[in-house]
Amino acid sequence: RLLVVESRRSGLLSQLAESVAADLDRTHGPVRVVTANDPVTAVETLRRDDHHCVVLDLGMWQDGVAEFLRVLEEDPVLCELPVLAHHTRTLTRPQVNLLRSRSDTRPLELLPSLDELRERITLHLSAQERGAVLPLLRQGLDERPCAAGEADAVLADKKVLVVDDDVRNVFALTNILELHGMRVLYAENGRKGIEMLSCNEDVDLVLMDIMMPEMDGYAATAAIRKMPRFADLPIIAVTAKAMQGDREKTLSAGASDYVTKPVDAQELLTRIQRWMSP
């Protein structure tokens, strides 16, 4: 049993954990993924049932994360529970101090990469006993979650909304963007993408998949362009189709730019940088 603590129900970390669980079901028996959306529910869930480890989203609520870790520290049963902490944005000094303090004495791993998080979840859920996995050794906690050196100054801390119904594409795009210091939100179809955008008006750019159920990328892009506050928001369409006329159809719907799948990371970053540059 694995607990995912993140603010959004069926969020990206929950879907990642479910994907790992589906793979392990065939080789290690049934794995149950449970989600808690606040620290109180998370602690109640851990006290009610045994869990192998916890996946914690550090981007939810700073005070909530601190309170959740404090309760674990003080509980004689839960204090040794492995915590896999994921974050995509720059950590504050208090957060760094808190995480460093806990990681010195308790099993806590800071994992800014989704690929690495997936590997660590697999290791922990494959272990015969809770806590049997050796901790991931690092030089120390870094305040900047950039695994490829200094983040590009133009891209760092920019917020991108990824709208795509294929979680594998979401993982791939998120890894590319986070590696360069960008913050990522996601939605699984056009309608939810519009809802997410309405709640996050500080989004700097949208990556819009074209072929999606319920509301495709053409309709979603056109709907966004009818909202005055997003009239100039960069929207890059992403599609597996490269047929003649697709680019024109995408741009006529209101997209700013256009890339095809499989996405070339460097091409995508170049296009994003072009639209992010002042």
mmCIF file of C-alpha atoms in Angstrom:
data_model
loop_
_atom_site.group_PDB
_atom_site.id
_atom_site.type_symbol
_atom_site.label_atom_id
_atom_site.label_comp_id
_atom_site.label_asym_id
_atom_site.label_seq_id
_atom_site.Cartn_x
_atom_site.Cartn_y
_atom_site.Cartn_z
ATOM 1 C CA ARG A 1 0.000 0.000 0.000
ATOM 2 C CA LEU A 2 1.286 3.426 -1.035
ATOM 3 C CA LEU A 3 -0.045 6.810 0.106
ATOM 4 C CA VAL A 4 0.173 9.807 -2.238
ATOM 5 C CA VAL A 5 -0.252 13.186 -0.535
ATOM 6 C CA GLU A 6 -1.135 15.928 -3.033
ATOM 7 C CA SER A 7 -3.794 18.620 -3.160
ATOM 8 C CA ARG A 8 -5.478 17.500 -6.371
ATOM 9 C CA ARG A 9 -7.518 14.306 -6.581
ATOM 10 C CA SER A 10 -6.165 11.957 -9.258
ATOM 11 C CA GLY A 11 -3.238 14.315 -9.673
ATOM 12 C CA LEU A 12 -0.043 13.682 -11.603
ATOM 13 C CA LEU A 13 1.749 11.932 -8.718
ATOM 14 C CA SER A 14 -1.254 9.682 -8.093
ATOM 15 C CA GLN A 15 -1.357 8.712 -11.766
ATOM 16 C CA LEU A 16 2.379 8.019 -11.704
ATOM 17 C CA ALA A 17 1.938 5.783 -8.653
ATOM 18 C CA GLU A 18 -1.026 3.987 -10.256
ATOM 19 C CA SER A 19 1.117 3.312 -13.326
ATOM 20 C CA VAL A 20 3.847 1.760 -11.156
ATOM 21 C CA ALA A 21 1.251 -0.268 -9.259
ATOM 22 C CA ALA A 22 -0.214 -1.639 -12.493
ATOM 23 C CA ASP A 23 3.239 -2.879 -13.543
ATOM 24 C CA LEU A 24 3.933 -4.442 -10.128
ATOM 25 C CA ASP A 25 0.534 -6.158 -9.973
ATOM 26 C CA ARG A 26 1.761 -8.596 -12.613
ATOM 27 C CA THR A 27 5.037 -9.431 -10.865
ATOM 28 C CA HIS A 28 4.655 -8.751 -7.137
ATOM 29 C CA GLY A 29 0.939 -9.097 -6.455
ATOM 30 C CA PRO A 30 -1.682 -6.432 -5.799
ATOM 31 C CA VAL A 31 -0.591 -2.905 -4.900
ATOM 32 C CA ARG A 32 -3.065 -0.351 -3.596
ATOM 33 C CA VAL A 33 -2.537 3.378 -4.141
ATOM 34 C CA VAL A 34 -4.354 5.667 -1.703
ATOM 35 C CA THR A 35 -4.558 9.452 -2.052
ATOM 36 C CA ALA A 36 -4.913 12.089 0.673
ATOM 37 C CA ASN A 37 -5.473 15.740 -0.206
ATOM 38 C CA ASP A 38 -4.583 17.350 3.123
ATOM 39 C CA PRO A 39 -2.220 16.559 6.050
ATOM 40 C CA VAL A 40 -4.954 15.604 8.510
ATOM 41 C CA THR A 41 -6.457 13.010 6.169
ATOM 42 C CA ALA A 42 -2.964 11.750 5.318
ATOM 43 C CA VAL A 43 -2.071 11.104 8.964
ATOM 44 C CA GLU A 44 -5.441 9.455 9.653
ATOM 45 C CA THR A 45 -4.919 7.172 6.648
ATOM 46 C CA LEU A 46 -1.423 6.168 7.775
ATOM 47 C CA ARG A 47 -2.626 5.383 11.300
ATOM 48 C CA ARG A 48 -5.540 3.330 10.006
ATOM 49 C CA ASP A 49 -3.546 1.043 7.665
ATOM 50 C CA ASP A 50 0.057 -0.021 7.146
ATOM 51 C CA HIS A 51 1.830 1.557 4.166
ATOM 52 C CA HIS A 52 5.153 0.802 2.471
ATOM 53 C CA CYS A 53 5.957 4.453 1.761
ATOM 54 C CA VAL A 54 4.566 7.935 1.144
ATOM 55 C CA VAL A 55 4.842 10.113 -1.955
ATOM 56 C CA LEU A 56 4.614 13.766 -0.871
ATOM 57 C CA ASP A 57 4.041 16.782 -3.130
ATOM 58 C CA LEU A 58 6.029 19.665 -1.627
ATOM 59 C CA GLY A 59 4.235 22.206 -3.799
ATOM 60 C CA MET A 60 0.861 21.966 -2.049
ATOM 61 C CA TRP A 61 0.956 24.019 1.111
ATOM 62 C CA GLN A 62 4.131 24.994 2.948
ATOM 63 C CA ASP A 63 2.603 24.939 6.444
ATOM 64 C CA GLY A 64 0.806 21.676 5.679
ATOM 65 C CA VAL A 65 3.988 19.936 4.586
ATOM 66 C CA ALA A 66 5.770 21.074 7.744
ATOM 67 C CA GLU A 67 2.884 19.917 9.945
ATOM 68 C CA PHE A 68 2.647 16.556 8.181
ATOM 69 C CA LEU A 69 6.378 15.873 8.617
ATOM 70 C CA ARG A 70 6.250 17.028 12.254
ATOM 71 C CA VAL A 71 3.459 14.543 13.057
ATOM 72 C CA LEU A 72 5.406 11.724 11.382
ATOM 73 C CA GLU A 73 8.501 12.667 13.384
ATOM 74 C CA GLU A 74 6.641 12.523 16.687
ATOM 75 C CA ASP A 75 4.757 9.282 16.014
ATOM 76 C CA PRO A 76 6.760 6.242 17.176
ATOM 77 C CA VAL A 77 5.143 4.028 14.519
ATOM 78 C CA LEU A 78 5.220 6.408 11.551
ATOM 79 C CA CYS A 79 8.598 8.066 12.149
ATOM 80 C CA GLU A 80 10.498 5.431 10.135
ATOM 81 C CA LEU A 81 8.072 5.452 7.207
ATOM 82 C CA PRO A 82 9.961 6.282 3.973
ATOM 83 C CA VAL A 83 8.856 9.584 2.411
ATOM 84 C CA LEU A 84 9.542 10.308 -1.267
ATOM 85 C CA ALA A 85 9.183 14.083 -1.633
ATOM 86 C CA HIS A 86 8.674 15.615 -5.080
ATOM 87 C CA HIS A 87 8.932 19.291 -5.989
ATOM 88 C CA THR A 88 9.200 21.340 -9.175
ATOM 89 C CA ARG A 89 9.753 24.868 -7.907
ATOM 90 C CA THR A 90 12.499 26.612 -5.949
ATOM 91 C CA LEU A 91 12.410 25.705 -2.259
ATOM 92 C CA THR A 92 12.448 28.414 0.370
ATOM 93 C CA ARG A 93 15.162 28.478 3.014
ATOM 94 C CA PRO A 94 12.741 27.246 5.766
ATOM 95 C CA GLN A 95 11.705 24.352 3.516
ATOM 96 C CA VAL A 96 15.326 23.428 2.848
ATOM 97 C CA ASN A 97 16.140 23.531 6.566
ATOM 98 C CA LEU A 98 13.086 21.421 7.405
ATOM 99 C CA LEU A 99 13.858 18.771 4.792
ATOM 100 C CA ARG A 100 17.558 18.687 5.624
ATOM 101 C CA SER A 101 16.772 18.224 9.307
ATOM 102 C CA ARG A 102 14.426 15.324 8.657
ATOM 103 C CA SER A 103 16.622 13.637 6.031
ATOM 104 C CA ASP A 104 19.522 13.589 8.493
ATOM 105 C CA THR A 105 17.612 11.325 10.889
ATOM 106 C CA ARG A 106 14.650 9.822 9.010
ATOM 107 C CA PRO A 107 14.071 8.152 5.609
ATOM 108 C CA LEU A 108 13.225 11.117 3.377
ATOM 109 C CA GLU A 109 14.297 11.466 -0.256
ATOM 110 C CA LEU A 110 13.992 14.635 -2.349
ATOM 111 C CA LEU A 111 13.174 13.659 -5.943
ATOM 112 C CA PRO A 112 12.650 16.543 -8.408
ATOM 113 C CA SER A 113 12.687 14.162 -11.407
ATOM 114 C CA LEU A 114 9.521 12.179 -12.174
ATOM 115 C CA ASP A 115 11.601 9.393 -13.751
ATOM 116 C CA GLU A 116 13.665 9.083 -10.601
ATOM 117 C CA LEU A 117 10.530 9.210 -8.455
ATOM 118 C CA ARG A 118 9.054 6.370 -10.492
ATOM 119 C CA GLU A 119 12.201 4.279 -9.980
ATOM 120 C CA ARG A 120 12.197 4.873 -6.220
ATOM 121 C CA ILE A 121 8.488 4.046 -5.897
ATOM 122 C CA THR A 122 9.138 0.787 -7.758
ATOM 123 C CA LEU A 123 12.034 -0.096 -5.459
ATOM 124 C CA HIS A 124 10.067 0.582 -2.282
ATOM 125 C CA LEU A 125 6.971 -1.319 -3.407
ATOM 126 C CA SER A 126 9.101 -4.240 -4.597
ATOM 127 C CA ALA A 127 10.817 -4.573 -1.212
ATOM 128 C CA GLN A 128 9.835 -7.462 1.028
ATOM 129 C CA GLU A 129 9.592 -5.198 4.067
ATOM 130 C CA ARG A 130 8.941 -1.529 4.642
ATOM 131 C CA GLY A 131 12.184 0.418 4.988
ATOM 132 C CA ALA A 132 14.296 -2.308 3.390
ATOM 133 C CA VAL A 133 15.439 -0.015 0.560
ATOM 134 C CA LEU A 134 18.716 1.794 1.176
ATOM 135 C CA PRO A 135 18.295 5.589 1.170
ATOM 136 C CA LEU A 136 19.258 7.515 -1.917
ATOM 137 C CA LEU A 137 22.608 9.175 -1.293
ATOM 138 C CA ARG A 138 23.009 12.803 -2.315
ATOM 139 C CA GLN A 139 25.611 15.489 -1.745
ATOM 140 C CA GLY A 140 22.920 17.435 0.076
ATOM 141 C CA LEU A 141 19.637 19.221 -0.448
ATOM 142 C CA ASP A 142 19.765 21.844 -3.149
ATOM 143 C CA GLU A 143 17.444 24.826 -3.086
ATOM 144 C CA ARG A 144 17.103 24.620 -6.861
ATOM 145 C CA PRO A 145 15.537 21.497 -8.397
ATOM 146 C CA CYS A 146 17.494 21.619 -11.623
ATOM 147 C CA ALA A 147 19.197 18.330 -12.479
ATOM 148 C CA ALA A 148 20.909 19.613 -15.609
ATOM 149 C CA GLY A 149 22.870 22.485 -14.095
ATOM 150 C CA GLU A 150 21.683 26.065 -13.976
ATOM 151 C CA ALA A 151 18.211 26.555 -15.382
ATOM 152 C CA ASP A 152 17.870 28.714 -18.451
ATOM 153 C CA ALA A 153 17.265 32.243 -17.192
ATOM 154 C CA VAL A 154 14.402 32.748 -19.644
ATOM 155 C CA LEU A 155 12.585 29.526 -18.700
ATOM 156 C CA ALA A 156 13.255 29.320 -14.947
ATOM 157 C CA ASP A 157 10.120 29.559 -12.767
ATOM 158 C CA LYS A 158 7.803 30.038 -15.756
ATOM 159 C CA LYS A 159 4.482 28.232 -15.324
ATOM 160 C CA VAL A 160 3.327 25.931 -18.136
ATOM 161 C CA LEU A 161 -0.040 24.193 -18.472
ATOM 162 C CA VAL A 162 0.172 20.826 -20.265
ATOM 163 C CA VAL A 163 -3.183 19.682 -21.681
ATOM 164 C CA ASP A 164 -2.982 16.024 -22.791
ATOM 165 C CA ASP A 165 -5.058 12.908 -22.157
ATOM 166 C CA ASP A 166 -2.076 10.512 -22.404
ATOM 167 C CA VAL A 167 -0.296 10.363 -19.044
ATOM 168 C CA ARG A 168 2.871 9.069 -20.744
ATOM 169 C CA ASN A 169 3.084 12.255 -22.793
ATOM 170 C CA VAL A 170 2.445 14.298 -19.652
ATOM 171 C CA PHE A 171 5.339 12.560 -17.866
ATOM 172 C CA ALA A 172 7.678 13.067 -20.818
ATOM 173 C CA LEU A 173 6.823 16.742 -21.279
ATOM 174 C CA THR A 174 6.945 17.424 -17.550
ATOM 175 C CA ASN A 175 10.434 15.953 -17.274
ATOM 176 C CA ILE A 176 11.683 18.127 -20.144
ATOM 177 C CA LEU A 177 10.191 21.280 -18.663
ATOM 178 C CA GLU A 178 11.128 20.661 -15.024
ATOM 179 C CA LEU A 179 14.708 19.936 -16.051
ATOM 180 C CA HIS A 180 14.918 23.562 -17.146
ATOM 181 C CA GLY A 181 13.363 24.984 -14.007
ATOM 182 C CA MET A 182 9.803 25.406 -15.241
ATOM 183 C CA ARG A 183 6.712 24.775 -13.114
ATOM 184 C CA VAL A 184 4.133 22.436 -14.636
ATOM 185 C CA LEU A 185 0.374 22.119 -14.274
ATOM 186 C CA TYR A 186 -1.641 19.612 -16.280
ATOM 187 C CA ALA A 187 -5.166 18.779 -17.388
ATOM 188 C CA GLU A 188 -6.411 15.639 -19.105
ATOM 189 C CA ASN A 189 -8.693 17.256 -21.699
ATOM 190 C CA GLY A 190 -9.586 20.609 -23.191
ATOM 191 C CA ARG A 191 -12.493 21.334 -20.865
ATOM 192 C CA LYS A 192 -10.426 20.706 -17.755
ATOM 193 C CA GLY A 193 -7.591 22.668 -19.318
ATOM 194 C CA ILE A 194 -9.850 25.724 -19.520
ATOM 195 C CA GLU A 195 -10.937 25.172 -15.900
ATOM 196 C CA MET A 196 -7.316 24.884 -14.781
ATOM 197 C CA LEU A 197 -6.384 28.036 -16.684
ATOM 198 C CA SER A 198 -9.259 29.959 -15.122
ATOM 199 C CA CYS A 199 -7.921 29.060 -11.670
ATOM 200 C CA ASN A 200 -4.300 29.848 -12.588
ATOM 201 C CA GLU A 201 -4.256 33.123 -14.496
ATOM 202 C CA ASP A 202 -0.484 33.404 -13.981
ATOM 203 C CA VAL A 203 0.180 30.566 -16.471
ATOM 204 C CA ASP A 204 2.863 31.739 -18.908
ATOM 205 C CA LEU A 205 2.310 29.218 -21.730
ATOM 206 C CA VAL A 206 0.068 26.295 -22.724
ATOM 207 C CA LEU A 207 1.112 23.064 -24.444
ATOM 208 C CA MET A 208 -2.111 21.862 -26.064
ATOM 209 C CA ASP A 209 -2.545 18.331 -27.387
ATOM 210 C CA ILE A 210 -4.890 18.293 -30.374
ATOM 211 C CA MET A 211 -6.471 14.843 -30.318
ATOM 212 C CA MET A 212 -8.326 14.472 -26.990
ATOM 213 C CA PRO A 213 -11.726 13.156 -25.896
ATOM 214 C CA GLU A 214 -14.560 15.368 -24.643
ATOM 215 C CA MET A 215 -13.008 18.614 -25.968
ATOM 216 C CA ASP A 216 -10.151 18.475 -28.459
ATOM 217 C CA GLY A 217 -7.295 20.936 -28.758
ATOM 218 C CA TYR A 218 -8.893 22.916 -31.593
ATOM 219 C CA ALA A 219 -12.047 23.630 -29.582
ATOM 220 C CA ALA A 220 -10.134 24.307 -26.359
ATOM 221 C CA THR A 221 -7.750 26.736 -28.060
ATOM 222 C CA ALA A 222 -10.614 28.590 -29.726
ATOM 223 C CA ALA A 223 -12.438 28.814 -26.379
ATOM 224 C CA ILE A 224 -9.351 30.194 -24.622
ATOM 225 C CA ARG A 225 -8.934 32.853 -27.287
ATOM 226 C CA LYS A 226 -12.485 34.075 -26.603
ATOM 227 C CA MET A 227 -11.411 34.896 -23.034
ATOM 228 C CA PRO A 228 -10.004 38.469 -23.173
ATOM 229 C CA ARG A 229 -7.401 37.953 -20.430
ATOM 230 C CA PHE A 230 -5.827 35.098 -22.428
ATOM 231 C CA ALA A 231 -5.902 36.770 -25.832
ATOM 232 C CA ASP A 232 -2.098 36.967 -25.971
ATOM 233 C CA LEU A 233 -1.247 33.811 -24.004
ATOM 234 C CA PRO A 234 1.226 31.650 -25.979
ATOM 235 C CA ILE A 235 -0.392 28.321 -26.920
ATOM 236 C CA ILE A 236 1.780 25.706 -28.609
ATOM 237 C CA ALA A 237 -0.223 22.917 -30.220
ATOM 238 C CA VAL A 238 1.141 19.361 -29.975
ATOM 239 C CA THR A 239 -0.146 16.723 -32.387
ATOM 240 C CA ALA A 240 0.850 13.326 -33.709
ATOM 241 C CA LYS A 241 -0.522 14.290 -37.124
ATOM 242 C CA ALA A 242 1.629 16.054 -39.666
ATOM 243 C CA MET A 243 -0.718 16.067 -42.610
ATOM 244 C CA GLN A 244 -0.926 18.933 -45.049
ATOM 245 C CA GLY A 245 -3.195 21.636 -43.719
ATOM 246 C CA ASP A 246 -2.874 20.642 -40.038
ATOM 247 C CA ARG A 247 -0.615 23.562 -39.216
ATOM 248 C CA GLU A 248 -2.961 26.032 -40.837
ATOM 249 C CA LYS A 249 -5.986 24.533 -39.063
ATOM 250 C CA THR A 250 -4.169 24.673 -35.715
ATOM 251 C CA LEU A 251 -3.085 28.275 -36.142
ATOM 252 C CA SER A 252 -6.503 29.339 -37.386
ATOM 253 C CA ALA A 253 -7.994 27.952 -34.155
ATOM 254 C CA GLY A 254 -5.798 30.401 -32.264
ATOM 255 C CA ALA A 255 -2.585 28.501 -31.530
ATOM 256 C CA SER A 256 0.614 30.522 -31.433
ATOM 257 C CA ASP A 257 2.852 27.725 -32.656
ATOM 258 C CA TYR A 258 2.885 24.047 -33.593
ATOM 259 C CA VAL A 259 5.063 20.961 -32.883
ATOM 260 C CA THR A 260 4.540 17.322 -33.851
ATOM 261 C CA LYS A 261 4.942 14.078 -31.917
ATOM 262 C CA PRO A 262 7.254 12.504 -31.044
ATOM 263 C CA VAL A 263 8.298 15.829 -29.562
ATOM 264 C CA ASP A 264 11.925 16.794 -30.036
ATOM 265 C CA ALA A 265 13.014 18.231 -26.683
ATOM 266 C CA GLN A 266 15.406 20.809 -28.090
ATOM 267 C CA GLU A 267 12.933 22.024 -30.697
ATOM 268 C CA LEU A 268 10.224 22.345 -28.056
ATOM 269 C CA LEU A 269 12.491 24.293 -25.692
ATOM 270 C CA THR A 270 13.612 26.577 -28.506
ATOM 271 C CA ARG A 271 10.009 27.393 -29.384
ATOM 272 C CA ILE A 272 9.050 27.945 -25.733
ATOM 273 C CA GLN A 273 12.062 30.194 -25.218
ATOM 274 C CA ARG A 274 11.077 32.197 -28.292
ATOM 275 C CA TRP A 275 7.617 32.875 -26.855
ATOM 276 C CA MET A 276 8.954 33.528 -23.342
ATOM 277 C CA SER A 277 11.610 36.009 -24.399
ATOM 278 C CA PRO A 278 10.704 39.644 -23.705
#
